[in-house]
Short mmCIF file of C-alpha atoms and ligand atoms in Angstrom, two decimals:
data_model
loop_
_atom_site.label_atom_id
_atom_site.label_comp_id
_atom_site.label_asym_id
_atom_site.label_seq_id
_atom_site.Cartn_x
_atom_site.Cartn_y
_atom_site.Cartn_z
CA THR A 1 97.66 -84.85 -58.66
CA ALA A 2 95.27 -82.90 -56.48
CA PRO A 3 94.85 -84.05 -52.85
CA GLY A 4 92.01 -86.39 -51.93
CA CYS A 5 89.01 -85.46 -49.84
CA PRO A 6 90.24 -84.28 -46.41
CA ILE A 7 87.07 -82.21 -46.05
CA ASP A 8 83.92 -84.27 -46.43
CA ILE A 9 81.50 -82.08 -48.34
CA LEU A 10 78.78 -84.68 -47.86
CA SER A 11 79.21 -84.83 -44.08
CA PRO A 12 76.56 -83.55 -41.65
CA GLU A 13 79.11 -81.02 -40.28
CA PHE A 14 79.54 -79.46 -43.70
CA LEU A 15 75.78 -79.32 -44.23
CA THR A 16 75.25 -77.61 -40.87
CA ASP A 17 77.96 -75.00 -41.33
CA PRO A 18 79.88 -75.09 -44.61
CA TYR A 19 81.33 -71.62 -44.01
CA GLN A 20 83.75 -72.86 -41.34
CA PHE A 21 85.46 -75.05 -43.95
CA PHE A 22 85.89 -72.35 -46.60
CA PRO A 23 89.30 -71.00 -45.44
CA ALA A 24 90.88 -74.47 -45.42
CA LEU A 25 89.28 -75.37 -48.75
CA ARG A 26 90.75 -72.29 -50.42
CA SER A 27 94.19 -72.33 -48.82
CA LYS A 28 94.96 -76.04 -48.46
CA TYR A 29 92.70 -77.88 -50.90
CA PRO A 30 91.80 -75.45 -53.71
CA VAL A 31 91.37 -78.41 -56.07
CA MET A 32 90.05 -81.23 -53.93
CA ALA A 33 89.46 -84.64 -55.45
CA ASP A 34 86.34 -86.54 -54.40
CA PRO A 35 87.24 -90.25 -54.39
CA VAL A 36 83.61 -91.32 -54.75
CA THR A 37 82.66 -89.37 -57.88
CA GLY A 38 86.18 -88.85 -59.20
CA GLY A 39 85.32 -85.18 -59.51
CA TYR A 40 86.93 -82.06 -58.07
CA PHE A 41 85.65 -79.35 -55.77
CA ILE A 42 87.20 -75.97 -56.44
CA SER A 43 86.92 -72.99 -54.15
CA ARG A 44 89.18 -70.08 -55.11
CA HIS A 45 87.62 -67.05 -56.71
CA ALA A 46 90.17 -66.90 -59.55
CA ASP A 47 89.89 -70.64 -60.29
CA VAL A 48 86.09 -70.61 -60.31
CA ARG A 49 86.11 -67.63 -62.66
CA ALA A 50 88.71 -69.27 -64.90
CA VAL A 51 86.73 -72.53 -65.14
CA LEU A 52 83.39 -70.81 -65.81
CA SER A 53 84.99 -68.54 -68.42
CA ASP A 54 86.61 -71.41 -70.33
CA ASN A 55 83.59 -73.16 -71.80
CA GLU A 56 85.75 -74.94 -74.39
CA ARG A 57 87.63 -76.97 -71.80
CA PHE A 58 85.05 -76.95 -69.00
CA THR A 59 81.76 -77.92 -70.56
CA THR A 60 78.18 -78.18 -69.30
CA GLU A 61 77.84 -81.68 -70.79
CA SER A 62 77.19 -83.18 -67.37
CA LEU A 63 73.71 -81.65 -67.48
CA THR A 64 72.79 -84.44 -69.90
CA GLN A 65 72.77 -86.68 -66.81
CA ARG A 66 72.28 -84.09 -64.08
CA ALA A 67 69.31 -82.18 -65.57
CA GLN A 68 68.00 -83.45 -68.89
CA PRO A 69 66.21 -86.53 -67.51
CA VAL A 70 63.91 -84.32 -65.40
CA MET A 71 63.79 -81.29 -67.73
CA CYS A 72 62.19 -83.22 -70.62
CA GLY A 73 64.86 -81.90 -72.93
CA ARG A 74 67.89 -79.68 -73.11
CA VAL A 75 68.12 -76.60 -70.87
CA LEU A 76 69.83 -73.38 -71.95
CA ALA A 77 72.94 -74.04 -69.88
CA GLN A 78 73.61 -77.19 -71.94
CA MET A 79 73.51 -75.45 -75.28
CA THR A 80 76.39 -73.96 -77.24
CA GLY A 81 76.91 -72.10 -80.51
CA LYS A 82 74.00 -70.85 -82.57
CA GLU A 83 71.33 -72.79 -80.72
CA HIS A 84 72.50 -71.20 -77.46
CA THR A 85 72.64 -67.68 -78.88
CA ASN A 86 69.21 -67.96 -80.50
CA LYS A 87 67.34 -69.53 -77.61
CA ARG A 88 69.05 -67.40 -74.98
CA LYS A 89 67.87 -64.36 -76.92
CA ILE A 90 64.29 -65.65 -76.96
CA VAL A 91 64.24 -66.45 -73.25
CA ILE A 92 65.95 -63.24 -72.11
CA ARG A 93 63.54 -61.07 -74.08
CA GLY A 94 60.92 -60.01 -71.59
CA ILE A 95 62.96 -60.71 -68.45
CA SER A 96 65.69 -58.13 -68.90
CA GLY A 97 66.18 -54.52 -69.89
CA LYS A 98 65.28 -51.16 -68.46
CA GLY A 99 61.51 -51.37 -68.09
CA LEU A 100 61.47 -54.47 -65.87
CA SER A 101 60.08 -52.91 -62.70
CA ASP A 102 57.38 -51.09 -64.70
CA GLN A 103 56.57 -54.37 -66.40
CA TYR A 104 56.50 -56.68 -63.38
CA GLY A 105 56.61 -54.44 -60.29
CA SER A 106 52.87 -54.35 -59.69
CA MET A 107 52.48 -58.10 -60.29
CA ILE A 108 55.26 -58.81 -57.77
CA ARG A 109 53.82 -56.40 -55.19
CA ARG A 110 50.30 -57.78 -55.66
CA ASN A 111 51.49 -61.31 -54.96
CA ALA A 112 53.56 -60.25 -51.97
CA HIS A 113 50.67 -58.26 -50.56
CA GLU A 114 48.14 -61.03 -51.02
CA LEU A 115 50.40 -63.56 -49.31
CA ILE A 116 51.47 -61.43 -46.33
CA GLU A 117 48.00 -60.00 -45.70
CA PRO A 118 46.67 -62.92 -43.57
CA PHE A 119 49.62 -62.55 -41.19
CA LEU A 120 49.44 -58.81 -40.63
CA ASP A 121 46.91 -59.08 -37.79
CA GLN A 122 48.75 -61.93 -36.11
CA GLY A 123 52.03 -60.01 -35.94
CA ARG A 124 54.02 -63.12 -36.70
CA VAL A 125 55.08 -65.08 -39.78
CA ASP A 126 57.57 -67.68 -40.91
CA LEU A 127 59.10 -65.90 -43.86
CA VAL A 128 60.05 -69.25 -45.47
CA GLU A 129 57.11 -71.64 -45.03
CA ASP A 130 54.28 -69.12 -44.64
CA PHE A 131 55.40 -66.68 -47.28
CA GLY A 132 58.60 -67.15 -49.30
CA LYS A 133 57.99 -70.51 -50.94
CA LYS A 134 54.50 -69.58 -52.03
CA PHE A 135 55.63 -66.13 -53.16
CA ALA A 136 58.38 -67.59 -55.36
CA VAL A 137 55.89 -69.95 -57.05
CA TYR A 138 53.22 -67.27 -57.46
CA VAL A 139 55.60 -64.85 -59.20
CA THR A 140 56.87 -67.57 -61.53
CA LEU A 141 53.31 -68.64 -62.35
CA ASP A 142 52.30 -65.07 -63.16
CA LEU A 143 55.45 -64.60 -65.25
CA LEU A 144 54.49 -67.71 -67.24
CA ASP A 145 50.77 -66.84 -67.21
CA LEU A 146 49.89 -70.13 -65.51
CA PRO A 147 46.89 -70.44 -63.17
CA LYS A 148 47.62 -69.89 -59.47
CA SER A 149 44.99 -72.41 -58.39
CA ASP A 150 47.42 -75.21 -59.20
CA TRP A 151 50.29 -73.75 -57.18
CA GLU A 152 50.46 -76.55 -54.60
CA ASP A 153 50.80 -79.32 -57.18
CA ILE A 154 53.33 -77.26 -59.09
CA LEU A 155 55.41 -76.64 -55.96
CA THR A 156 55.42 -80.37 -55.18
CA TRP A 157 56.49 -81.31 -58.73
CA HIS A 158 59.01 -78.49 -58.84
CA SER A 159 60.58 -79.67 -55.58
CA GLY A 160 60.94 -83.21 -56.91
CA VAL A 161 62.60 -81.95 -60.08
CA ALA A 162 64.88 -79.59 -58.13
CA GLU A 163 66.00 -82.43 -55.84
CA PHE A 164 67.21 -84.39 -58.85
CA ILE A 165 69.33 -81.52 -60.13
CA THR A 166 70.68 -80.40 -56.76
CA SER A 167 71.53 -83.76 -55.19
CA LEU A 168 75.12 -84.93 -55.26
CA ARG A 169 73.98 -88.45 -54.34
CA MET A 170 70.56 -90.03 -54.72
CA SER A 171 68.89 -93.33 -53.89
CA ASP A 172 66.92 -95.22 -56.55
CA GLU A 173 63.66 -94.35 -54.80
CA GLU A 174 64.52 -90.66 -54.77
CA ARG A 175 65.36 -90.79 -58.47
CA GLU A 176 62.06 -92.48 -59.23
CA HIS A 177 60.20 -89.85 -57.24
CA SER A 178 61.91 -86.99 -59.10
CA LEU A 179 61.23 -88.58 -62.47
CA ARG A 180 57.54 -88.99 -61.57
CA CYS A 181 57.35 -85.34 -60.52
CA SER A 182 58.97 -84.31 -63.78
CA GLN A 183 56.52 -86.37 -65.78
CA GLN A 184 53.55 -84.87 -63.97
CA LEU A 185 54.84 -81.36 -64.50
CA ALA A 186 55.34 -82.14 -68.19
CA GLU A 187 51.82 -83.55 -68.51
CA TYR A 188 50.49 -80.41 -66.88
CA LEU A 189 52.46 -77.98 -69.06
CA THR A 190 52.19 -79.67 -72.45
CA PRO A 191 48.51 -78.91 -73.20
CA ILE A 192 49.01 -75.33 -71.99
CA ILE A 193 51.97 -74.90 -74.35
CA GLU A 194 49.99 -76.37 -77.23
CA ARG A 195 47.13 -73.97 -76.54
CA LYS A 196 49.46 -70.98 -76.34
CA ARG A 197 51.10 -71.96 -79.62
CA ARG A 198 47.76 -71.98 -81.34
CA TYR A 199 46.25 -68.95 -79.61
CA PRO A 200 49.13 -66.80 -78.39
CA GLY A 201 48.30 -64.05 -75.90
CA GLY A 202 50.40 -61.05 -74.97
CA ASP A 203 52.24 -62.87 -72.19
CA TYR A 204 55.86 -63.96 -71.87
CA MET A 205 55.13 -67.66 -72.28
CA SER A 206 53.05 -67.06 -75.42
CA ALA A 207 56.01 -65.16 -76.85
CA LEU A 208 58.23 -68.15 -76.05
CA CYS A 209 55.73 -70.54 -77.59
CA SER A 210 55.49 -68.68 -80.87
CA ALA A 211 59.12 -67.55 -81.15
CA GLU A 212 61.01 -68.57 -84.26
CA VAL A 213 64.54 -69.93 -84.46
CA ASP A 214 65.97 -69.48 -87.97
CA GLY A 215 62.46 -68.91 -89.30
CA MET A 216 61.16 -72.08 -87.69
CA GLN A 217 58.96 -72.55 -84.66
CA MET A 218 60.39 -74.61 -81.85
CA SER A 219 58.89 -78.03 -81.19
CA THR A 220 56.49 -78.45 -78.27
CA ASN A 221 59.19 -80.45 -76.56
CA ASP A 222 61.86 -77.76 -76.95
CA ILE A 223 59.44 -75.21 -75.54
CA LEU A 224 58.54 -77.56 -72.70
CA ALA A 225 62.21 -77.92 -71.73
CA LEU A 226 62.68 -74.14 -71.74
CA CYS A 227 59.55 -73.66 -69.62
CA MET A 228 60.70 -76.29 -67.13
CA ASN A 229 64.08 -74.53 -67.09
CA ILE A 230 62.52 -71.13 -66.38
CA LEU A 231 60.06 -72.50 -63.84
CA LEU A 232 62.82 -74.17 -61.87
CA ALA A 233 65.45 -71.47 -62.11
CA ALA A 234 63.01 -68.69 -61.23
CA THR A 235 61.47 -70.48 -58.26
CA GLU A 236 64.16 -72.50 -56.51
CA PRO A 237 66.63 -69.75 -55.45
CA ALA A 238 64.15 -66.87 -54.95
CA ASP A 239 62.67 -67.63 -51.51
CA LYS A 240 66.09 -68.64 -50.23
CA THR A 241 67.63 -65.33 -51.24
CA LEU A 242 64.77 -63.38 -49.65
CA ALA A 243 65.11 -65.26 -46.35
CA LEU A 244 68.91 -64.94 -46.38
CA LEU A 245 68.65 -61.18 -46.91
CA PHE A 246 66.24 -60.77 -43.99
CA HIS A 247 68.39 -63.02 -41.83
CA HIS A 248 71.46 -60.85 -42.41
CA LEU A 249 69.51 -57.67 -41.70
CA LEU A 250 67.85 -59.07 -38.57
CA ASP A 251 71.27 -60.08 -37.27
CA ARG A 252 72.40 -56.47 -37.77
CA PRO A 253 69.70 -54.13 -36.48
CA ASP A 254 71.69 -51.04 -37.54
CA ASP A 255 71.71 -52.25 -41.13
CA LEU A 256 68.02 -53.11 -40.93
CA ASN A 257 67.19 -49.61 -39.72
CA ARG A 258 69.34 -47.98 -42.36
CA VAL A 259 67.79 -50.02 -45.16
CA ARG A 260 64.31 -49.33 -43.84
CA ALA A 261 64.95 -45.60 -43.78
CA ASP A 262 66.76 -45.51 -47.13
CA ARG A 263 65.33 -48.03 -49.58
CA SER A 264 68.01 -47.29 -52.15
CA LEU A 265 70.25 -49.45 -49.92
CA ILE A 266 68.20 -52.58 -50.71
CA SER A 267 70.22 -53.21 -53.89
CA ALA A 268 73.51 -53.18 -52.02
CA ALA A 269 72.11 -55.37 -49.25
CA LEU A 270 70.82 -57.83 -51.85
CA ALA A 271 74.12 -57.88 -53.75
CA GLU A 272 76.00 -58.44 -50.49
CA THR A 273 73.60 -61.27 -49.58
CA LEU A 274 74.37 -62.94 -52.90
CA ARG A 275 78.11 -62.63 -52.26
CA TYR A 276 78.07 -63.60 -48.60
CA THR A 277 75.59 -66.48 -48.82
CA PRO A 278 74.94 -67.44 -52.45
CA PRO A 279 71.66 -69.41 -52.69
CA VAL A 280 73.21 -71.58 -55.43
CA GLN A 281 76.42 -72.95 -53.92
CA VAL A 282 77.49 -75.37 -56.65
CA ILE A 283 78.00 -74.84 -60.37
CA PRO A 284 78.99 -78.09 -62.10
CA ARG A 285 81.25 -78.36 -65.13
CA LYS A 286 82.83 -81.33 -66.90
CA VAL A 287 86.24 -81.42 -68.56
CA GLY A 288 85.53 -81.99 -72.28
CA SER A 289 86.11 -85.54 -73.46
CA GLY A 290 88.85 -84.55 -75.91
CA VAL A 291 90.53 -81.99 -73.66
CA THR A 292 94.02 -83.07 -72.64
CA ASP A 293 95.48 -79.73 -71.51
CA ALA A 294 93.02 -78.67 -68.81
CA GLU A 295 94.44 -77.56 -65.51
CA ILE A 296 93.17 -75.80 -62.41
CA ALA A 297 95.56 -73.98 -60.07
CA GLY A 298 98.43 -75.90 -61.66
CA TYR A 299 96.83 -79.33 -61.21
CA PRO A 300 96.15 -81.17 -64.45
CA VAL A 301 92.57 -82.45 -64.67
CA ASP A 302 91.64 -85.42 -66.86
CA PRO A 303 89.15 -85.33 -69.71
CA GLY A 304 85.67 -86.34 -68.61
CA THR A 305 86.10 -85.43 -64.93
CA MET A 306 83.54 -83.39 -63.05
CA VAL A 307 84.50 -80.01 -61.62
CA PHE A 308 82.17 -78.59 -58.95
CA CYS A 309 82.68 -74.84 -58.64
CA LEU A 310 81.86 -73.75 -55.09
CA THR A 311 80.43 -70.24 -55.14
CA GLY A 312 80.38 -69.91 -51.32
CA PRO A 313 84.13 -70.05 -50.70
CA ALA A 314 84.90 -68.23 -53.97
CA ASN A 315 82.71 -65.32 -52.83
CA ARG A 316 84.65 -65.13 -49.56
CA ASP A 317 88.10 -65.36 -51.08
CA PRO A 318 90.36 -62.72 -49.45
CA SER A 319 92.19 -62.27 -52.74
CA ALA A 320 88.96 -60.98 -54.28
CA PHE A 321 87.25 -59.13 -51.41
CA THR A 322 88.52 -57.30 -48.33
CA ALA A 323 87.22 -58.62 -45.01
CA PRO A 324 85.30 -61.29 -46.96
CA ASP A 325 83.71 -62.87 -43.88
CA THR A 326 82.05 -59.60 -42.94
CA PHE A 327 78.57 -58.82 -44.25
CA ASP A 328 79.02 -55.21 -45.32
CA ILE A 329 76.41 -53.30 -47.28
CA ASP A 330 78.86 -50.41 -47.74
CA ARG A 331 81.47 -52.53 -49.46
CA THR A 332 83.58 -50.52 -51.92
CA ASP A 333 85.16 -53.53 -53.63
CA MET A 334 81.89 -54.64 -55.17
CA GLU A 335 79.90 -52.38 -57.41
CA THR A 336 76.17 -52.72 -56.85
CA ALA A 337 75.31 -51.57 -60.37
CA ARG A 338 77.45 -54.40 -61.74
CA SER A 339 76.38 -57.05 -59.25
CA PHE A 340 73.37 -58.17 -61.29
CA SER A 341 75.19 -58.22 -64.63
CA ALA A 342 77.74 -60.48 -66.28
CA ALA A 343 80.42 -58.07 -65.02
CA ALA A 344 79.62 -58.95 -61.39
CA ASP A 345 82.51 -59.36 -58.97
CA HIS A 346 80.81 -62.17 -57.01
CA VAL A 347 80.05 -65.50 -58.71
CA ALA A 348 76.58 -66.19 -57.26
CA PHE A 349 75.13 -65.94 -60.80
CA GLY A 350 78.10 -67.71 -62.37
CA THR A 351 80.12 -65.97 -65.06
CA GLY A 352 80.86 -66.40 -68.75
CA MET A 353 78.50 -67.45 -71.53
CA HIS A 354 76.06 -69.19 -69.19
CA TYR A 355 75.82 -66.28 -66.75
CA CYS A 356 72.38 -66.33 -65.10
CA ILE A 357 69.76 -65.17 -67.55
CA GLY A 358 67.33 -64.26 -64.76
CA ALA A 359 69.63 -62.02 -62.71
CA ALA A 360 67.87 -58.78 -63.69
CA PHE A 361 64.44 -60.27 -63.02
CA ALA A 362 65.61 -61.66 -59.68
CA ARG A 363 66.81 -58.20 -58.71
CA VAL A 364 63.46 -56.59 -59.43
CA GLU A 365 61.53 -59.42 -57.75
CA LEU A 366 63.61 -59.28 -54.57
CA GLU A 367 63.83 -55.49 -54.39
CA GLU A 368 60.07 -55.14 -54.78
CA VAL A 369 59.17 -57.78 -52.20
CA THR A 370 61.74 -56.47 -49.71
CA ASN A 371 60.42 -52.95 -50.09
CA LEU A 372 56.85 -54.07 -49.57
CA LEU A 373 57.67 -56.22 -46.54
CA LEU A 374 59.60 -53.37 -44.92
CA ASP A 375 56.54 -51.14 -45.45
CA LEU A 376 54.00 -53.61 -44.10
CA LEU A 377 55.83 -55.35 -41.28
CA GLY A 378 57.09 -52.28 -39.41
CA ASP A 379 59.45 -53.20 -36.55
CA ILE A 380 60.68 -56.73 -37.15
CA GLU A 381 62.51 -59.10 -34.81
CA TYR A 382 63.06 -62.82 -34.47
CA GLU A 383 60.45 -64.77 -32.58
CA PRO A 384 61.96 -65.20 -29.09
CA GLY A 385 63.67 -68.58 -28.79
CA PHE A 386 63.99 -68.99 -32.55
CA THR A 387 67.11 -70.87 -33.62
CA TYR A 388 68.41 -70.09 -37.09
CA ARG A 389 69.30 -73.05 -39.27
CA GLU A 390 70.19 -73.32 -42.94
CA THR A 391 69.73 -76.32 -45.12
CA GLY A 392 70.96 -77.50 -48.50
CA LEU A 393 74.31 -78.15 -50.09
CA TYR A 394 73.64 -77.19 -53.70
CA THR A 395 70.88 -74.67 -53.22
CA ARG A 396 71.03 -73.38 -49.67
CA GLY A 397 68.84 -71.21 -47.52
CA PRO A 398 67.17 -70.82 -44.12
CA GLU A 399 64.98 -73.72 -42.98
CA ALA A 400 62.63 -71.20 -41.37
CA LEU A 401 62.60 -67.54 -40.36
CA HIS A 402 60.12 -66.98 -37.55
CA LEU A 403 59.50 -63.27 -37.25
CA ARG A 404 57.51 -61.06 -34.92
CA PHE A 405 56.53 -57.60 -36.00
CA THR A 406 54.50 -54.62 -34.81
C1 2IO B 1 68.15 -75.66 -64.27
C2 2IO B 1 70.05 -74.70 -59.58
C3 2IO B 1 67.75 -73.97 -59.70
C4 2IO B 1 69.69 -72.83 -64.15
C5 2IO B 1 69.61 -75.99 -64.20
C6 2IO B 1 69.81 -77.36 -64.69
C7 2IO B 1 70.48 -75.04 -65.00
C8 2IO B 1 70.83 -73.72 -64.34
C9 2IO B 1 71.48 -73.16 -62.03
C10 2IO B 1 70.35 -72.25 -61.84
C11 2IO B 1 69.54 -72.50 -60.60
C12 2IO B 1 69.06 -73.92 -60.38
N1 2IO B 1 71.59 -73.87 -63.15
N2 2IO B 1 69.52 -72.18 -63.01
O1 2IO B 1 72.33 -73.25 -61.18
O2 2IO B 1 68.93 -72.64 -65.07
#
């Protein structure tokens, strides 16, 4: 059987700097058993890809416990077969395809501009607390045609829901808090969904609300679950990715200058950010209950066990990328054009049938906001004395990013 847990993923050391443990995880403990949950952590690029590609053996059933209680129903990642194909098609319509930047570019820029404006005179901003979090919510709200005035409540409820999904261990109080947040978000969204079903507008959420599956409208509850799914998935990783991108560029002034002078490099810098520091570090799977022949890297894994795919170490696997611990926007072993599609070399968006449905939208959102910030902020540097810290085990990003600019 696979070795026990010589590296404590839930330790404060791992939370502070998980990257230092990646080489040992991959080389010594590629399938590491967690004695507490009975699950496995896997870290090699090939193994993560193999698990995520084999949805027959490695199912998303665990989301019944890990997500459904706070999502008010089943999310896309849980679905299989016809239901999955149909609903994925409905959700992806409007957030993919060629015209995305024409469709959403001005909305994204407007939000970014409005939110950075108050800081332009001050010459300083915390890109996470002052800007990023609010920006991520604003863009999601506009995408779903929800009123911005409620953004603070929505961010609070969203955070409670996200904590439930992204915690590997939770106290009873924390669970209760998340469930209350979920209920409040549901109570907020339900009347809006009902209104949009009756009087659909031209917006994305109206299209969702009136979409038909096999000639039948979805129930309010099915729509609610999809909206919660989109709200969470669009908001939670967006500000983290933005802050991670700026962190990498600020650490490498040459790269920052090159990207500022040649904006076509933003895509490569963004793709490399997703590889180097994926904002979603864990993708859970569960060995199907009737599956007796599942194995990972030669270790047999029992039916019903959890498998936590670690995107961080997989994305730095030397058998997949050369000089994997170097942030390199000129990388030739990763094709930028592919990096936001299911053919991506990195696994930040997963792979296989549940490959991130929002990858193309995320690309447009982050390219637009990066472009605008580079225009408006001019010369950027860290606030003197600023100490960089990341937080989060499941979704991970900078705690703060205090910038000074002229
Ligand atoms: C919402 C971790 C924010 C998703 C999830 C239960 C399903 C799925 C993900 C991403 C990002 C979240 N999982 N988005 O990892 O929809």
